[in-house]
GROMACS .gro file of C-alpha atoms in nm:
model
  195
    1MET     CA    1   0.000   0.000   0.000
    2ALA     CA    2   0.150   0.332  -0.107
    3ARG     CA    3   0.194   0.602   0.153
    4PHE     CA    4   0.087   0.950   0.062
    5THR     CA    5   0.290   1.238   0.197
    6LYS     CA    6   0.218   1.604   0.184
    7PRO     CA    7   0.391   1.760  -0.118
    8HIS     CA    8   0.690   1.974  -0.029
    9LYS     CA    9   0.680   2.332  -0.152
   10PRO     CA   10   1.044   2.435  -0.204
   11ARG     CA   11   0.954   2.757  -0.387
   12SER     CA   12   0.753   2.893  -0.096
   13GLU     CA   13   1.034   2.795   0.143
   14THR     CA   14   1.295   2.977  -0.064
   15ALA     CA   15   1.069   3.282  -0.095
   16ARG     CA   16   1.028   3.284   0.284
   17MET     CA   17   1.404   3.252   0.334
   18ARG     CA   18   1.476   3.529   0.084
   19ARG     CA   19   1.224   3.752   0.261
   20GLY     CA   20   1.390   3.675   0.596
   21PHE     CA   21   1.734   3.764   0.462
   22GLY     CA   22   1.585   4.079   0.307
   23LEU     CA   23   1.445   4.182   0.647
   24LEU     CA   24   1.789   4.117   0.798
   25ALA     CA   25   1.949   4.346   0.540
   26GLY     CA   26   1.679   4.608   0.609
   27LEU     CA   27   1.757   4.596   0.980
   28GLY     CA   28   2.123   4.638   0.889
   29VAL     CA   29   2.042   4.952   0.690
   30LEU     CA   30   1.854   5.095   0.991
   31LEU     CA   31   2.153   5.023   1.217
   32VAL     CA   32   2.393   5.184   0.971
   33VAL     CA   33   2.175   5.496   0.954
   34ALA     CA   34   2.151   5.504   1.335
   35GLY     CA   35   2.529   5.466   1.359
   36LEU     CA   36   2.594   5.748   1.113
   37VAL     CA   37   2.347   5.979   1.290
   38GLY     CA   38   2.509   5.883   1.621
   39LEU     CA   39   2.852   5.976   1.489
   40VAL     CA   40   2.720   6.323   1.412
   41TYR     CA   41   2.555   6.362   1.755
   42THR     CA   42   2.799   6.175   1.980
   43ALA     CA   43   2.730   6.391   2.286
   44ALA     CA   44   2.357   6.316   2.265
   45VAL     CA   45   2.426   5.945   2.221
   46THR     CA   46   2.658   5.948   2.524
   47LEU     CA   47   2.400   6.122   2.742
   48THR     CA   48   2.115   5.900   2.619
   49SER     CA   49   2.315   5.582   2.674
   50MET     CA   50   2.407   5.688   3.027
   51LEU     CA   51   2.044   5.767   3.112
   52LEU     CA   52   1.926   5.439   2.957
   53PHE     CA   53   2.191   5.247   3.149
   54GLY     CA   54   2.088   5.419   3.473
   55TRP     CA   55   1.720   5.342   3.420
   56LEU     CA   56   1.800   4.979   3.337
   57LEU     CA   57   1.998   4.948   3.659
   58LEU     CA   58   1.720   5.112   3.860
   59ILE     CA   59   1.441   4.898   3.712
   60GLY     CA   60   1.653   4.582   3.740
   61GLY     CA   61   1.732   4.668   4.102
   62ILE     CA   62   1.363   4.715   4.188
   63ILE     CA   63   1.272   4.385   4.023
   64GLY     CA   64   1.563   4.214   4.203
   65LEU     CA   65   1.448   4.362   4.535
   66LEU     CA   66   1.093   4.236   4.480
   67HIS     CA   67   1.232   3.893   4.396
   68ALA     CA   68   1.450   3.897   4.708
   69VAL     CA   69   1.151   3.990   4.925
   70GLN     CA   70   0.957   3.697   4.780
   71ALA     CA   71   1.248   3.467   4.870
   72ARG     CA   72   1.300   3.615   5.220
   73GLY     CA   73   1.288   3.274   5.389
   74SER     CA   74   1.576   3.136   5.182
   75SER     CA   75   1.950   3.187   5.187
   76PHE     CA   76   1.917   3.394   4.868
   77PHE     CA   77   1.747   3.684   5.047
   78TRP     CA   78   2.050   3.876   5.176
   79LEU     CA   79   2.257   3.835   4.862
   80GLY     CA   80   1.963   3.931   4.641
   81ALA     CA   81   1.874   4.229   4.860
   82ILE     CA   82   2.233   4.361   4.862
   83VAL     CA   83   2.276   4.324   4.485
   84ALA     CA   84   1.937   4.488   4.425
   85ALA     CA   85   2.021   4.777   4.659
   86LEU     CA   86   2.353   4.832   4.481
   87ASN     CA   87   2.179   4.832   4.142
   88ILE     CA   88   1.919   5.081   4.267
   89ALA     CA   89   2.187   5.307   4.414
   90ALA     CA   90   2.400   5.292   4.097
   91GLY     CA   91   2.094   5.363   3.882
   92VAL     CA   92   1.997   5.666   4.090
   93VAL     CA   93   2.354   5.803   4.080
   94ILE     CA   94   2.385   5.756   3.703
   95ILE     CA   95   2.043   5.911   3.632
   96SER     CA   96   2.112   6.211   3.856
   97HIS     CA   97   2.473   6.262   3.732
   98PRO     CA   98   2.497   6.123   3.376
   99HIS     CA   99   2.795   6.342   3.278
  100ALA     CA  100   3.000   6.228   3.579
  101ALA     CA  101   2.906   5.866   3.502
  102ALA     CA  102   3.018   5.914   3.141
  103ALA     CA  103   3.348   6.063   3.263
  104ALA     CA  104   3.407   5.767   3.496
  105LEU     CA  105   3.321   5.515   3.224
  106THR     CA  106   3.546   5.696   2.976
  107MET     CA  107   3.835   5.683   3.225
  108PHE     CA  108   3.772   5.311   3.273
  109ALA     CA  109   3.767   5.254   2.895
  110ALA     CA  110   4.095   5.447   2.853
  111LEU     CA  111   4.262   5.240   3.125
  112LEU     CA  112   4.136   4.921   2.958
  113PHE     CA  113   4.283   5.035   2.626
  114LEU     CA  114   4.617   5.117   2.791
  115THR     CA  115   4.646   4.788   2.980
  116GLY     CA  116   4.523   4.584   2.682
  117GLY     CA  117   4.768   4.759   2.451
  118LEU     CA  118   5.055   4.715   2.695
  119PHE     CA  119   4.984   4.343   2.732
  120ARG     CA  120   4.965   4.299   2.354
  121VAL     CA  121   5.290   4.487   2.289
  122VAL     CA  122   5.482   4.303   2.563
  123GLY     CA  123   5.321   3.970   2.472
  124SER     CA  124   5.407   4.003   2.105
  125ALA     CA  125   5.767   4.098   2.188
  126VAL     CA  126   5.809   3.804   2.428
  127VAL     CA  127   5.628   3.532   2.233
  128ARG     CA  128   5.714   3.640   1.876
  129GLY     CA  129   5.454   3.406   1.729
  130PRO     CA  130   5.327   3.390   1.372
  131GLN     CA  131   5.095   3.688   1.432
  132PHE     CA  132   5.374   3.904   1.579
  133GLY     CA  133   5.323   4.202   1.347
  134TRP     CA  134   4.945   4.217   1.381
  135THR     CA  135   4.953   4.174   1.758
  136LEU     CA  136   5.217   4.444   1.793
  137LEU     CA  137   5.023   4.680   1.563
  138LEU     CA  138   4.699   4.620   1.754
  139GLY     CA  139   4.878   4.678   2.084
  140VAL     CA  140   5.025   5.007   1.963
  141PHE     CA  141   4.682   5.113   1.833
  142TYR     CA  142   4.522   5.037   2.173
  143LEU     CA  143   4.797   5.232   2.352
  144LEU     CA  144   4.750   5.533   2.124
  145LEU     CA  145   4.374   5.520   2.168
  146GLY     CA  146   4.408   5.506   2.547
  147VAL     CA  147   4.656   5.797   2.546
  148LEU     CA  148   4.431   6.007   2.318
  149VAL     CA  149   4.126   5.950   2.538
  150LEU     CA  150   4.320   6.027   2.857
  151ALA     CA  151   4.490   6.335   2.709
  152ASN     CA  152   4.153   6.503   2.654
  153TRP     CA  153   3.977   6.367   2.963
  154PRO     CA  154   3.726   6.468   3.103
  155SER     CA  155   3.610   6.662   2.795
  156SER     CA  156   3.657   6.345   2.587
  157SER     CA  157   3.386   6.177   2.794
  158GLN     CA  158   3.125   6.379   2.605
  159TYR     CA  159   3.193   6.199   2.279
  160VAL     CA  160   3.396   5.880   2.342
  161ILE     CA  161   3.111   5.657   2.462
  162GLY     CA  162   2.872   5.794   2.199
  163ALA     CA  163   3.133   5.735   1.928
  164PHE     CA  164   3.195   5.376   2.043
  165ILE     CA  165   2.821   5.299   2.052
  166SER     CA  166   2.767   5.461   1.712
  167LEU     CA  167   3.060   5.270   1.560
  168ALA     CA  168   2.926   4.946   1.707
  169LEU     CA  169   2.586   5.015   1.550
  170LEU     CA  170   2.750   5.103   1.218
  171PHE     CA  171   2.964   4.788   1.199
  172ASP     CA  172   2.683   4.562   1.324
  173GLY     CA  173   2.460   4.710   1.057
  174LEU     CA  174   2.721   4.652   0.786
  175GLY     CA  175   2.756   4.293   0.906
  176LEU     CA  176   2.378   4.239   0.890
  177ILE     CA  177   2.363   4.391   0.541
  178ALA     CA  178   2.641   4.160   0.422
  179THR     CA  179   2.470   3.859   0.584
  180GLY     CA  180   2.133   3.952   0.436
  181PHE     CA  181   2.257   4.002   0.081
  182GLY     CA  182   2.488   3.701   0.103
  183GLY     CA  183   2.207   3.483   0.234
  184ARG     CA  184   1.971   3.599  -0.041
  185ARG     CA  185   2.238   3.521  -0.301
  186VAL     CA  186   2.296   3.170  -0.160
  187VAL     CA  187   1.924   3.098  -0.145
  188GLY     CA  188   1.890   3.222  -0.505
  189MET     CA  189   2.175   2.996  -0.623
  190VAL     CA  190   2.029   2.693  -0.444
  191SER     CA  191   1.675   2.758  -0.569
  192ASP     CA  192   1.800   2.791  -0.930
  193ARG     CA  193   1.946   2.440  -0.910
  194MET     CA  194   1.629   2.288  -0.766
  195PRO     CA  195   1.402   2.099  -1.007
   0.00000   0.00000   0.00000
């Protein structure tokens, strides 16, 4: 007795996949536009990101405190209450002083660049592996970036964080555009070879 199966519809599947990759590329275009606008208005992006970060900490702290109160009979209570209180306090401080928070975060980023660059330069000189040149170049770049940020600190805190966020949006958007168009091309090549 022959078994009947539901006919497979490869054309509708490929159309759905192409549409999905097209939406991915569209999202990438939006991120690229947001990144370019952010690079023009870096001070606004820095301030907005600090306020958003503060509100996220505050809301997360309140939710964590409510969760800790619900678990007050367990050993989790004190740890949860302390972490929630710290999140609430940090959120309130960042919301009330976003420029000072941006200055502190910029200083932290500059110190990370300096230490990361120093470790890469020393590591590449000591190990002298196959990637010696690239590691040394990246280390020198990190050191220069850290020195540039620190040389203009605290005025650099107005644009450094906004520039980093905008560049991240820009490069993520370019990556999504490449993935979307590449995926559409692959789906098109596969669907052309299907019977």
